[in-house]
Each structure stands twice: as structure tokens, then as C-alpha cells.
CSV table of C-alpha atoms in Angstrom, one decimal:
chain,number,residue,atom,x,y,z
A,7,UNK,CA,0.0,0.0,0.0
A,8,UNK,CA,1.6,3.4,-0.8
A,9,UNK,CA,2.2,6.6,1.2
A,10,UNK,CA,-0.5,8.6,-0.5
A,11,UNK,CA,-3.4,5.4,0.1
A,12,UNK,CA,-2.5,4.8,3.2
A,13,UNK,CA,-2.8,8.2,4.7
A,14,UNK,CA,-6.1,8.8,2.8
A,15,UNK,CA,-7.3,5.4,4.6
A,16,UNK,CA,-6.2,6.9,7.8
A,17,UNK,CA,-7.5,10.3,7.2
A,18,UNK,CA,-10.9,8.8,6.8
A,19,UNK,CA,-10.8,6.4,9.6
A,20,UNK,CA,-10.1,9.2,12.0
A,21,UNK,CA,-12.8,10.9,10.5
A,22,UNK,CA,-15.3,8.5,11.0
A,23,UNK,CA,-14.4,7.5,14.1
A,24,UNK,CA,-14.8,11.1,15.3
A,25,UNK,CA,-18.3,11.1,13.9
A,26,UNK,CA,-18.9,8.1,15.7
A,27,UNK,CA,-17.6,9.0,19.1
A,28,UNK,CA,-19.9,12.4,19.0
A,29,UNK,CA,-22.7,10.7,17.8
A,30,UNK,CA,-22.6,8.3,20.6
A,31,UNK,CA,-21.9,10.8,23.0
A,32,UNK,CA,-24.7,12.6,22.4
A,33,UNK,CA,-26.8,9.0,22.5
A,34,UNK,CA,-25.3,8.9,26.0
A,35,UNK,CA,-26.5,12.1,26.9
A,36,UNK,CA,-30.0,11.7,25.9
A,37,UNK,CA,-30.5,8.3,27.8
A,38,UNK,CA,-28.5,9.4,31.1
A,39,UNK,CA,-30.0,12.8,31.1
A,40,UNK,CA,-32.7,13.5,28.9
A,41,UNK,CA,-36.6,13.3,29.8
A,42,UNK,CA,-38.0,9.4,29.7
A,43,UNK,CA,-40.5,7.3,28.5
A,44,UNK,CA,-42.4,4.9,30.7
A,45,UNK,CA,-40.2,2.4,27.9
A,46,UNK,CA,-36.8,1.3,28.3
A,47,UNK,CA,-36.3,0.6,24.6
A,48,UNK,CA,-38.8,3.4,23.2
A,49,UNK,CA,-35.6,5.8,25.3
A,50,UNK,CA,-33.3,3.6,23.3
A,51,UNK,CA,-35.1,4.1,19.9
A,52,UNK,CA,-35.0,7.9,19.9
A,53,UNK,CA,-31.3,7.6,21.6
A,54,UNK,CA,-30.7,5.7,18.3
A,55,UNK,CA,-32.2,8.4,16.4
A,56,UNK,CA,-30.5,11.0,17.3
A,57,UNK,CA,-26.8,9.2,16.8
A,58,UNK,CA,-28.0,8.8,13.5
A,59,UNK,CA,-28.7,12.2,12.8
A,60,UNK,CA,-25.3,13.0,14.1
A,61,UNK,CA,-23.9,10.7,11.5
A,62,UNK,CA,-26.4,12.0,8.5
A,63,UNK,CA,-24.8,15.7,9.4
A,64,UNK,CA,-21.3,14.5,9.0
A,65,UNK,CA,-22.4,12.4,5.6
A,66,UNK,CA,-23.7,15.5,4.0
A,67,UNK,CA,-20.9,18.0,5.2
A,68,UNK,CA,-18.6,15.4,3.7
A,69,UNK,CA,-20.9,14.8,1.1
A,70,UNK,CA,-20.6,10.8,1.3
A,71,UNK,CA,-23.1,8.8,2.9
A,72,UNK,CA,-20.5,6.0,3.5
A,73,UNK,CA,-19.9,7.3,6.8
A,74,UNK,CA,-22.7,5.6,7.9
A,75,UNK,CA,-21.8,2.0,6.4
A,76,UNK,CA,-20.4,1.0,10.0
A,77,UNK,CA,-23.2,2.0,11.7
A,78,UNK,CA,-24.8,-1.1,11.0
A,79,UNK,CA,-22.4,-3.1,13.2
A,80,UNK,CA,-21.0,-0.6,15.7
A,81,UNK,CA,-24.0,0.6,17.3
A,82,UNK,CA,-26.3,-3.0,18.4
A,83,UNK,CA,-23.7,-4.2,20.4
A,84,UNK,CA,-23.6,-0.9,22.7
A,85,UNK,CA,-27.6,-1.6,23.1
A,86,UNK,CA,-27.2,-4.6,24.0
A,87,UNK,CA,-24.9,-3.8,26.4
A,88,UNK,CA,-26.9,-0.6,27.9
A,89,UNK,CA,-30.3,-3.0,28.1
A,90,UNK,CA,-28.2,-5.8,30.0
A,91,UNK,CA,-27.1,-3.1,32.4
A,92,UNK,CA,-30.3,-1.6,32.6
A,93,UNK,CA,-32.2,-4.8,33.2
A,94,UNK,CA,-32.4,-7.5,36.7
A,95,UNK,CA,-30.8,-10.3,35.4
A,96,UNK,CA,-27.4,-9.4,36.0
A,97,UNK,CA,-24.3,-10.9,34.8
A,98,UNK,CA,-24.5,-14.2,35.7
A,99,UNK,CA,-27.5,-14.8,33.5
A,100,UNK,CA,-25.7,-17.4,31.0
A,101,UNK,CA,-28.3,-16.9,28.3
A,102,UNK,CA,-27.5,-13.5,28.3
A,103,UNK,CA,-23.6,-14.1,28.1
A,104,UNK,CA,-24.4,-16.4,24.5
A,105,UNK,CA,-26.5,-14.0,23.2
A,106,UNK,CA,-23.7,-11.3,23.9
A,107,UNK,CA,-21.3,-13.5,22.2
A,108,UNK,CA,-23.4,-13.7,19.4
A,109,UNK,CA,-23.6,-10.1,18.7
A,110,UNK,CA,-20.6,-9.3,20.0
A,111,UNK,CA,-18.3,-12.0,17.3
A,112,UNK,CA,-20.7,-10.4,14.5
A,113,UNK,CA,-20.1,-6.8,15.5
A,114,UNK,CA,-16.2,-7.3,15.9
A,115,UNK,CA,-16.1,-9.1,12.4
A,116,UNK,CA,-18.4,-7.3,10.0
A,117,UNK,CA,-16.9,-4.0,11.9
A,118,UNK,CA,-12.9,-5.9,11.0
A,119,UNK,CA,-14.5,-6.1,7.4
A,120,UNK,CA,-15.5,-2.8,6.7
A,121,UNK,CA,-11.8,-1.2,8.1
A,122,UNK,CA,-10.0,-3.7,6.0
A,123,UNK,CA,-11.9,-2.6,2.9
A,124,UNK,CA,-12.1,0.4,3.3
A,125,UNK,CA,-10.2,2.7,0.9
A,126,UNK,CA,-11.0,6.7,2.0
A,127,UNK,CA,-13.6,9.1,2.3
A,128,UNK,CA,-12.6,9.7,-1.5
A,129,UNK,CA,-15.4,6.7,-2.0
A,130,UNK,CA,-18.7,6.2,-1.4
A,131,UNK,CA,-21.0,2.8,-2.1
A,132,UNK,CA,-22.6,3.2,-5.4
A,133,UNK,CA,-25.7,2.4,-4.2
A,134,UNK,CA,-26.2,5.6,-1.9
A,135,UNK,CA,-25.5,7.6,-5.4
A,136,UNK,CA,-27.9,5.6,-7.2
A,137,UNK,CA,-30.7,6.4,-4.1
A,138,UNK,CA,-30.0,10.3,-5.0
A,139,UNK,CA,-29.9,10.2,-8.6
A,140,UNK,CA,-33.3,8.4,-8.7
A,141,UNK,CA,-34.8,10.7,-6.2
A,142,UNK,CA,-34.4,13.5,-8.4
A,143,UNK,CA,-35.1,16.7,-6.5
A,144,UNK,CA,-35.9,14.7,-3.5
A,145,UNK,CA,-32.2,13.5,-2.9
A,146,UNK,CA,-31.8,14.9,0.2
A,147,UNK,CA,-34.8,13.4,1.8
A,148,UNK,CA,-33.9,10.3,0.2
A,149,UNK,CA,-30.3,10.6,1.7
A,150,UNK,CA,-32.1,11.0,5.3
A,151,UNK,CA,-34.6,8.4,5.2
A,152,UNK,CA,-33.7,5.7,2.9
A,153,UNK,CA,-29.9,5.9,3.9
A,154,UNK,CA,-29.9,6.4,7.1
A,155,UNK,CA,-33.0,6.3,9.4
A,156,UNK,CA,-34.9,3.3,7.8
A,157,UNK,CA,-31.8,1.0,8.1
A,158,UNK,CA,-31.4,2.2,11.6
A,159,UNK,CA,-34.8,1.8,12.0
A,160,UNK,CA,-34.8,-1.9,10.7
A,161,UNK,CA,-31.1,-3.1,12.7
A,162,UNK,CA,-33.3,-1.8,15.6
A,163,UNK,CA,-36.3,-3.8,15.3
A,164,UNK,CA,-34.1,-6.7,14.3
A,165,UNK,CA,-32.6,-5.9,17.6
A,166,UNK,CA,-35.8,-6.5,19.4
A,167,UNK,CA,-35.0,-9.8,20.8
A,168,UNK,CA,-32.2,-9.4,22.3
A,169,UNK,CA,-33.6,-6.7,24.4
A,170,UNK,CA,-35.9,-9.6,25.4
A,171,UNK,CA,-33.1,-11.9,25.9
A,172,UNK,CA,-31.9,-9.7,28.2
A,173,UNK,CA,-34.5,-7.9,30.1
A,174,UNK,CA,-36.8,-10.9,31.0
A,175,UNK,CA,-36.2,-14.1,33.0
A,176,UNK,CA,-36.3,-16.8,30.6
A,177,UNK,CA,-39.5,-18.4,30.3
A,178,UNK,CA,-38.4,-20.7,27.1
A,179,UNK,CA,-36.5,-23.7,26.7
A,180,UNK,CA,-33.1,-23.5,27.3
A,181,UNK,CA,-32.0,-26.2,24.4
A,182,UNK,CA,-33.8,-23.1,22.1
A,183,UNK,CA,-30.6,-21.1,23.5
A,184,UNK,CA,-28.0,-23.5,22.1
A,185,UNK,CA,-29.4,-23.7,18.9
A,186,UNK,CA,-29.8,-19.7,18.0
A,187,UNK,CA,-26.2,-19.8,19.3
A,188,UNK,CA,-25.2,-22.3,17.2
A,189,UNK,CA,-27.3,-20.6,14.1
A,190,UNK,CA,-26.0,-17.5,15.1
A,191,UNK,CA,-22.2,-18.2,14.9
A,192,UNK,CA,-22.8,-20.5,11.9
A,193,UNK,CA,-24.1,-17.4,10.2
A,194,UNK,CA,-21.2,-15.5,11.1
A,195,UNK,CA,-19.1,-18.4,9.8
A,196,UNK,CA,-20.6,-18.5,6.5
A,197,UNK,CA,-20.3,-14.5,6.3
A,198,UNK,CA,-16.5,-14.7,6.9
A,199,UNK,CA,-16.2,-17.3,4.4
A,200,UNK,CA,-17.6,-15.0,1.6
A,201,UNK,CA,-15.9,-12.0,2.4
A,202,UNK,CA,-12.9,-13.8,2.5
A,203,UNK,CA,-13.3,-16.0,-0.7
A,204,UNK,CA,-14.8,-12.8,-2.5
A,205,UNK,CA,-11.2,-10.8,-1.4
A,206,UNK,CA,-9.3,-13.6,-3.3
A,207,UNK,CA,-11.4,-13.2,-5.8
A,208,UNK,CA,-11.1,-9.4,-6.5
A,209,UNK,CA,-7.2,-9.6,-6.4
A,210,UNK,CA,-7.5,-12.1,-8.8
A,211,UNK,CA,-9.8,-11.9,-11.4
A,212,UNK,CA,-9.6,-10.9,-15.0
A,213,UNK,CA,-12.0,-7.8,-16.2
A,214,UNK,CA,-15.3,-9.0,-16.6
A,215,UNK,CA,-14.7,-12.0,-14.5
A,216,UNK,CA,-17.9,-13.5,-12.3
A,217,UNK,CA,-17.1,-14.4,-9.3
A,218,UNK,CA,-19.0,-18.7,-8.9
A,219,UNK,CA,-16.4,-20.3,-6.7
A,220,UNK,CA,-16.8,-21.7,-3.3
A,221,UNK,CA,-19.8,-20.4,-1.4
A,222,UNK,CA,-20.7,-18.4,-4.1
A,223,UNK,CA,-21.4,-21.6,-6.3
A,224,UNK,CA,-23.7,-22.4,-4.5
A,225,UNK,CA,-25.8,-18.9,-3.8
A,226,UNK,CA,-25.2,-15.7,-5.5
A,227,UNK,CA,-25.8,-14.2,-2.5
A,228,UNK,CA,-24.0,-16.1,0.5
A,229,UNK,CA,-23.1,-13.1,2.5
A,230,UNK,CA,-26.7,-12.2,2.5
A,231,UNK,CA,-28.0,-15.2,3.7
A,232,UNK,CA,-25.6,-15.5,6.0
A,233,UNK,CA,-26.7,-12.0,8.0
A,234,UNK,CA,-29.9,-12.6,7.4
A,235,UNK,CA,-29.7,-15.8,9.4
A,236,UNK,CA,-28.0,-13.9,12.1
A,237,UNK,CA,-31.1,-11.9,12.8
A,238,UNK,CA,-33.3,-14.9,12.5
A,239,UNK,CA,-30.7,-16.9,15.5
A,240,UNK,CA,-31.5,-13.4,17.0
A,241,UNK,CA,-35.1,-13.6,17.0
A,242,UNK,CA,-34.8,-17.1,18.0
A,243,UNK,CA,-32.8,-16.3,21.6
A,244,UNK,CA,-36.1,-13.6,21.9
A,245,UNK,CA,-38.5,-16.4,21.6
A,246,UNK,CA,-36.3,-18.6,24.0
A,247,UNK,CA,-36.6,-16.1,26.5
A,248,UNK,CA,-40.5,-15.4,25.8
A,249,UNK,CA,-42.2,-17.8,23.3
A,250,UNK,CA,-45.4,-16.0,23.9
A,251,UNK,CA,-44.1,-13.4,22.1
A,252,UNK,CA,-42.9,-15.4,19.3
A,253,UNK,CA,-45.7,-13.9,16.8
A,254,UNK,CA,-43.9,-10.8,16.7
A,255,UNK,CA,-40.0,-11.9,17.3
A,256,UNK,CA,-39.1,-13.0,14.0
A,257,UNK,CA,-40.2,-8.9,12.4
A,258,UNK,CA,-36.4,-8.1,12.7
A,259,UNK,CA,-35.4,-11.1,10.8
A,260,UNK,CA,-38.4,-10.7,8.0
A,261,UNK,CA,-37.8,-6.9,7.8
A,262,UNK,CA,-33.9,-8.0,6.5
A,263,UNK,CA,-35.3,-10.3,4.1
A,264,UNK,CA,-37.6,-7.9,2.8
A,265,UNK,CA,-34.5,-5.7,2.1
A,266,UNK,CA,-31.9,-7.9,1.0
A,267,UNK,CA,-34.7,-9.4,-1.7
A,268,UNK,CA,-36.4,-6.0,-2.1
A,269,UNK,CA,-33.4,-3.9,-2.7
A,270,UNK,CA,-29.9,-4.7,-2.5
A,271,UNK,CA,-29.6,-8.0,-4.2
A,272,UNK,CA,-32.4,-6.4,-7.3
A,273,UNK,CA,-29.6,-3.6,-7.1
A,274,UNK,CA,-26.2,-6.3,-7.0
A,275,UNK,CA,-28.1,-8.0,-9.9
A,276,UNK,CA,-29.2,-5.3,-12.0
A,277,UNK,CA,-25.7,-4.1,-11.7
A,278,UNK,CA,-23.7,-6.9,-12.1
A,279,UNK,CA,-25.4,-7.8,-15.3
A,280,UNK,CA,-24.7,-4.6,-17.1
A,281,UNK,CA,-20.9,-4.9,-16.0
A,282,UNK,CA,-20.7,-8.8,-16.6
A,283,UNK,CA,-22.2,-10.0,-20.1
A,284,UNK,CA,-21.0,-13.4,-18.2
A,285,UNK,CA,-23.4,-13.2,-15.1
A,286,UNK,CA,-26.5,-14.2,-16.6
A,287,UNK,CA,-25.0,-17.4,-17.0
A,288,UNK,CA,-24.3,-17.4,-13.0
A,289,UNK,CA,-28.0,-16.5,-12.6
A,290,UNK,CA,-29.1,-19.5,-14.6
A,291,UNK,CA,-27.1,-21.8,-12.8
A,292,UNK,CA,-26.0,-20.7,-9.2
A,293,UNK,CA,-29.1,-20.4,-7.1
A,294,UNK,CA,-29.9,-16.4,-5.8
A,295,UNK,CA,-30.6,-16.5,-2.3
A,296,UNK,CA,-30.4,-19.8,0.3
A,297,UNK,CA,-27.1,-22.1,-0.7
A,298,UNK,CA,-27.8,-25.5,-2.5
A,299,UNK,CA,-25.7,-28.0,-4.8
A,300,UNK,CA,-25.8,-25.5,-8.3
A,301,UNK,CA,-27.8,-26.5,-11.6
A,302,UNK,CA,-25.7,-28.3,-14.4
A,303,UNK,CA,-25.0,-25.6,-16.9
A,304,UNK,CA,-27.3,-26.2,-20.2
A,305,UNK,CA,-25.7,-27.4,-22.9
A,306,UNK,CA,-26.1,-26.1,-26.8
């Protein structure tokens, strides 16, 4: 890495971070200080908000919504946290402790992932561009809403769960536990596998390359899946805790879908198809969403 990349990485890094810092300071603030709800995680909600307003004014004076890319990861785990303090169970609670480690191995990971790729505040994701363009004279709202305050709006109903998890004596089984660990850390697993496959892929591969080896022979899509079945272990430690309220646990999990297959894999697709004359044949062949063995490839 030379002089000049390296200092624009670090230049931006510091940048961000700084954004971050103030934005959950003034999070802090609110909860410690502010006026209260009669709802521990309705105080959190507009906590939440206003961090992510903090981060929206430092995306538009730096005019690149990237800044709030780690947003995604950075700020669940410091709920958590806050709702275990807040709540009786204390911190011999083991169910609380896997759920933690959960959250806490995603958060440290996809958070890893985002550093390691990222190159300066020189560049933004393509998609946030493509938001603005196709809102026309509504770009800024669309920049607010669609950028920043639904996502954070959907992590913190996927979130949900775990402030059951951790608020509420258990009143599930506790074999439930064990297995939305063991889903949860298998999703990470399979995350960490794509990112990493796809980064020896990107060094490697010839211009209009598609990438259809390892995990992503077998789904299009494998990082996608993979977080998407991190929120659903996520709901399922909520409905281990209280599977009365297992009607409306899973919302988080189904919310993700609804955007990975509503928006950013129509967006990956549409793109990826008007860069690589070679991915329709992917499509055809490599399933889109949830991993299985891939379809022969026709023959003429």
C-alpha cells in the first residue's frame, strides 16, 4: 500500500471514528440525562435516532453517505450492552452471556471487514449515489430516510430480541438457547467465508470475470443469507426467552429479508449484469438466495 493510500485510509478512519464518538456521546447524553419514556427501549429508539442524525450531518458535510456503512455493526452491540445493564438479570445470566457472544463476534467481524476494505472518504458505495440520482429533487430526503434512518430503524427492530433476551427471565427452553447460538455463529461463519473467498477473488480476477467459486457456487448471494440468518438466531434467543411473544420476534429477521430481496440483491443484480455480459450465466445456474448444490449448466 503506498504513502498517499495509506494516509487517505487513515485520514478517513479518523474521521469517522470522530463522527462516531460524538454521535454516541450525544446518544449517552439523551439516555443518562434526557426526559423518559415509561419504555426502556422506546428511550433507546430515539437515543438511536439521534446518533444517527449526528452521523447523516457529517455524511452530507462530507458529502458521502459511507460514513454511515459502520453504523450497521458498531451501534447493536452498545444496546445490548446498555439494556443488560439496565435490566435484573445481571451478569451471571448465561443466556444472556451467548446471546452477547453472538452479537458481539458479528459486530467485531463485520466491523474488521469494513476497516480492512475500506479505501477513504474519497469513496462512497454506489448504491447511496444511485438512491440520490433516482430521487431526483428529492435527494436529500432520500439521503435522510432511505440511507440512514430506515436502516437504523430496521437493525433496531431486528434488535428487538435481544432486548428480550436480556430484560426478561427466561421463560423458554433452554435447548432453544443452544441452537440460535449455534445458528447465530454459523451465520457469522458463513459471512466470513464469503468475504474472504470474495477478497481472493477481487485480487485475482480478469475484467469481466464472475465471481462462482466456493460459497458463491452455490448462492449468488452467501453473505446475505448468511446475516440474514443472524437476525433470524437473534429472533430465536427472543423467543427462548418469551415464546409467547414469538408472533412478533421473528419482524427483525423478516424486515432484512424484505431488504436484502427488495433492494440490495435487485440492485447487486441489475448491476452486475450490465458490467458482466457473463453473469447471466451465474443466474441461470448458481441459485440467488439460500445455498444449494448449483444447476448443471445447459448445454447447446
Amino acid at each position: 500500500m503506498s504513502t498517499l493510500v495509506a494516509a487517505r485510509r487513515s485520514h478517513g478512519l479518523v474521521r469517522i471514528t470522530i463522527a462516531y464518538v460524538i454521535a454516541v456521546a450525544v446518544a449517552a447524553v439523551w439516555l443518562l440525562w434526557g426526559p423518559t419514556t415509561s419504555a426502556l427501549w422506546l428511550d433507546t429508539l430515539i437515543a438511536d435516532l439521534f446518533a444517527t442524525l449526528v452521523i447523516f450531518a457529517f455524511s452530507r458535510g462530507y458529502r458521502n453517505s459511507s460514513f454511515y456503512d459502520a453504523y450497521w455493526s458498531v451501534i447493536p452491540p452498545l444496546m445490548l450492552v446498555y439494556w443488560w445493564w439496565s435490566g435484573d438479570l445481571g451478569v451471571g445470566d448465561i443466556r444472556s452471556w451467548m446471546v452477547a457472544i453472538v452479537v458481539m463476534v458479528w459486530a467485531i467481524r463485520l466491523t474488521a471487514n469494513w476497516v480492512s476494505t475500506f479505501p477513504g472518504l474519497h469513496h462512497e458505495d454506489w448504491r447511496y449515489g444511485m438512491i440520490r440520482e433516482n430521487a431526483g429533487r428529492w435527494s436529500w430526503p432520500a439521503d435522510l430516510f432511505a440511507i440512514h434512518l430506515i436502516p437504523t430503524i430496521q437493525v433496531f427492530i431486528g434488535m428487538l430480541p435481544v432486548y428480550v433476551a436480556v430484560t426478561r427471565p427466561a421463560d423458554g427452553p433452554f435447548w432453544l438457547v443452544v441452537v440460535a447460538f449455534v445458528v447465530g455463529l454459523g451465520a457469522i461463519f458463513l459471512e466470513a467465508v464469503a468475504d474472504r473467498q470474495l477478497r481472493g477473488f477481487t485480487v485475482t480476477r480478469r475484467p469481466g470475470e464472475v465471481m462462482d467459486r466456493g460459497v458463491w457456487g452455490w448462492s449468488r448471494h452467501p453473505n446475505y443469507f448468511g446475516e440474514f440468518s443472524f437476525w433470524v438466531a437473534l429472533a430465536l434467543f427472543g423467543v427462548a426467552a418469551a415464546p409467547s411473544d414469538a408472533w412478533w420476534l421473528f419482524a427483525g429477521a423478516i424486515v432484512m429479508l424484505a431488504l436484502f430481496e427488495g433492494a440490495s440483491i435487485p440492485m447487486m443484480e441489475k448491476r452486475s449484469l450490465e458490467r458482466r455480459p457473463g453473469y447471466q450465466a451465474v443466474i441461470d445456474r448458481v441459485p440467488r438466495f439460500v445455498p444449494r448444490p448449483p444447476r448443471s449448466a445447459s448445454r447447446g
